[in-house]
Amino acid sequence: MEKKPHFVRREFLPREVPSISLALLLAAVLLLNALLYLYLSKFYNSLGRVETDPGLCPFGHFKFGGVKNCSPWLSCEAINREVRKLKCVGEGAVKKVFLSEWKEKKVVLSQLTNSELKEDFLHGLKMLKALQSKYVVRLLGYCEQQFTILTEYHPLGSLRRLNETLHIPKYKGMNTWHRRLMLAIDYVSVIRYLHSSPLGTLVMCDSNDLDKVLSQYLLTSDFHVLVNDLDALPLVNRSAGRLVKCGHRELRGEFVAPEQRWPYGEDVPFEDDLMPPYDEKTDIWKIPEVSNFFLGHVEGSDIVRLHLFDIHAACKKKDPVERPSAQEVLDTYRKVLTLLIREAAMPGTREML
C-alpha cells in the first residue's frame, strides 16, 4: 500500500516565512524609531542646545573655562589690574577689539574708538547685560567710565570665516549638511530670542548685507552660533505704536527688506523724516540668504534647500504681515532636520513595507 506524501509542512512554510519576516521588519522599524528618538533627543539637547543653559549664572555673574563657581562681573579696577592686552584683532566704526588675557585665560577687550558713538557703545553694553543667555556672547565685566567691555573669547571668530574653518583638516568632519543646518537653526534661534526677548521685540539692525550680518555672530568651538554685537538693536512696541528705522541713511539692495528701501522713487531725494518705520519682519526677509550661506554646497545641501523652499518663499513675501514669525521658521527648520535624519537613518523602509 502506497503511502501518501505529507505536504502539510510544505503548504504552510511559504506563508510562515513572510509572516516572520514582516514581524521582524516591523520590530526593526520600531527599534530604529526608538533609537532615532533617543538620538534626536540627544542631538537637540547636546548639539542643538536645550532651552535652559546650566552654564548661566545669576544676573551680574559669570563662569567659563570649566570653572564651577560663578564670579561677579569684573569692575573697572579689576579690569585695569588683572586684564592684559595681547594684540588688536579687529576694529569697527564704534569700537576696537583686543585679544587679551585674564588669569591665564584668553578674553576679548572692546574699547570705544569714536566718542561721537558713545551712545551706541553704551546701548550695546546695556543689551549685553540684559540679554545674557545661551544665545549671546558671555559678558565677563565692563567699565562704563572707560567705555570698556570684557567678553569671552571664541578662537573660531565670526561667521564670516565659517567656510575657511570647515576646510581646516580638524573640522572637515563638521562639513556636512546636518551640521550646517544645525548652524542655521542656531541662527534662527537667536532671531527668535531677540524677537521675544525679556526686553521686548528687538530688531537686528546691523544687517544691511550678508557680510555685515555674519560679522555680528561668533562660531563657538563646539560649533554653535552666538550673537556678539548688540550696538544696533532697537525696540518695537506695537501697543505703543513704536516701530523702528535702522539708521538715518538710505538703504539699498535686495538683501534689505522692501520696507527698508526708500518708497518714493529716485525722483524724490531721500529724507529720513519721510522714511516710514518698520518692524522685526525685516529680520525674517533676510533669513533665506543667511541660511543659504550656512548650507553651502556640500552633499545633501540641495535636498535641504528643497525642503525649506516653501518657508523661505514665505519669508520673501513683499508684505511684512504675510511673512512667518521667527518661531514658525524655527519650527519648520527643526521639522526638516528631524525628517531628513529619519530618512537617512531608515532609507527604503517605506518601500520594504
PDB file of C-alpha atoms in Angstrom, residues 257-259 281 284-285 288 310-324:
ATOM      1  CA  ALA A 257      13.656  94.144   3.137  1.00  0.00           C
ATOM      2  CA  PRO A 258      11.405  96.104   0.731  1.00  0.00           C
ATOM      3  CA  GLU A 259      10.009  98.219   3.561  1.00  0.00           C
ATOM      4  CA  LYS A 281       9.826  91.255   9.963  1.00  0.00           C
ATOM      5  CA  ILE A 284      12.657  87.423   8.560  1.00  0.00           C
ATOM      6  CA  TRP A 285      13.238  88.682   4.994  1.00  0.00           C
ATOM      7  CA  PRO A 288      16.893  82.721   3.379  1.00  0.00           C
ATOM      8  CA  ASP A 310       8.158  76.954   0.961  1.00  0.00           C
ATOM      9  CA  ILE A 311       9.143  78.589   4.256  1.00  0.00           C
ATOM     10  CA  HIS A 312      11.819  80.651   2.507  1.00  0.00           C
ATOM     11  CA  ALA A 313       9.298  81.761  -0.114  1.00  0.00           C
ATOM     12  CA  ALA A 314       7.046  82.883   2.735  1.00  0.00           C
ATOM     13  CA  CYS A 315       9.973  84.833   4.269  1.00  0.00           C
ATOM     14  CA  LYS A 316      10.245  86.723   0.977  1.00  0.00           C
ATOM     15  CA  LYS A 317       6.643  87.951   0.915  1.00  0.00           C
ATOM     16  CA  LYS A 318       6.659  91.631  -0.003  1.00  0.00           C
ATOM     17  CA  ASP A 319       4.042  92.415   2.637  1.00  0.00           C
ATOM     18  CA  PRO A 320       5.739  92.006   6.058  1.00  0.00           C
ATOM     19  CA  VAL A 321       2.449  90.911   7.632  1.00  0.00           C
ATOM     20  CA  GLU A 322       2.390  87.837   5.386  1.00  0.00           C
ATOM     21  CA  ARG A 323       5.846  86.670   6.457  1.00  0.00           C
ATOM     22  CA  PRO A 324       6.107  83.967   9.134  1.00  0.00           C
TER      23      PRO A 324
END
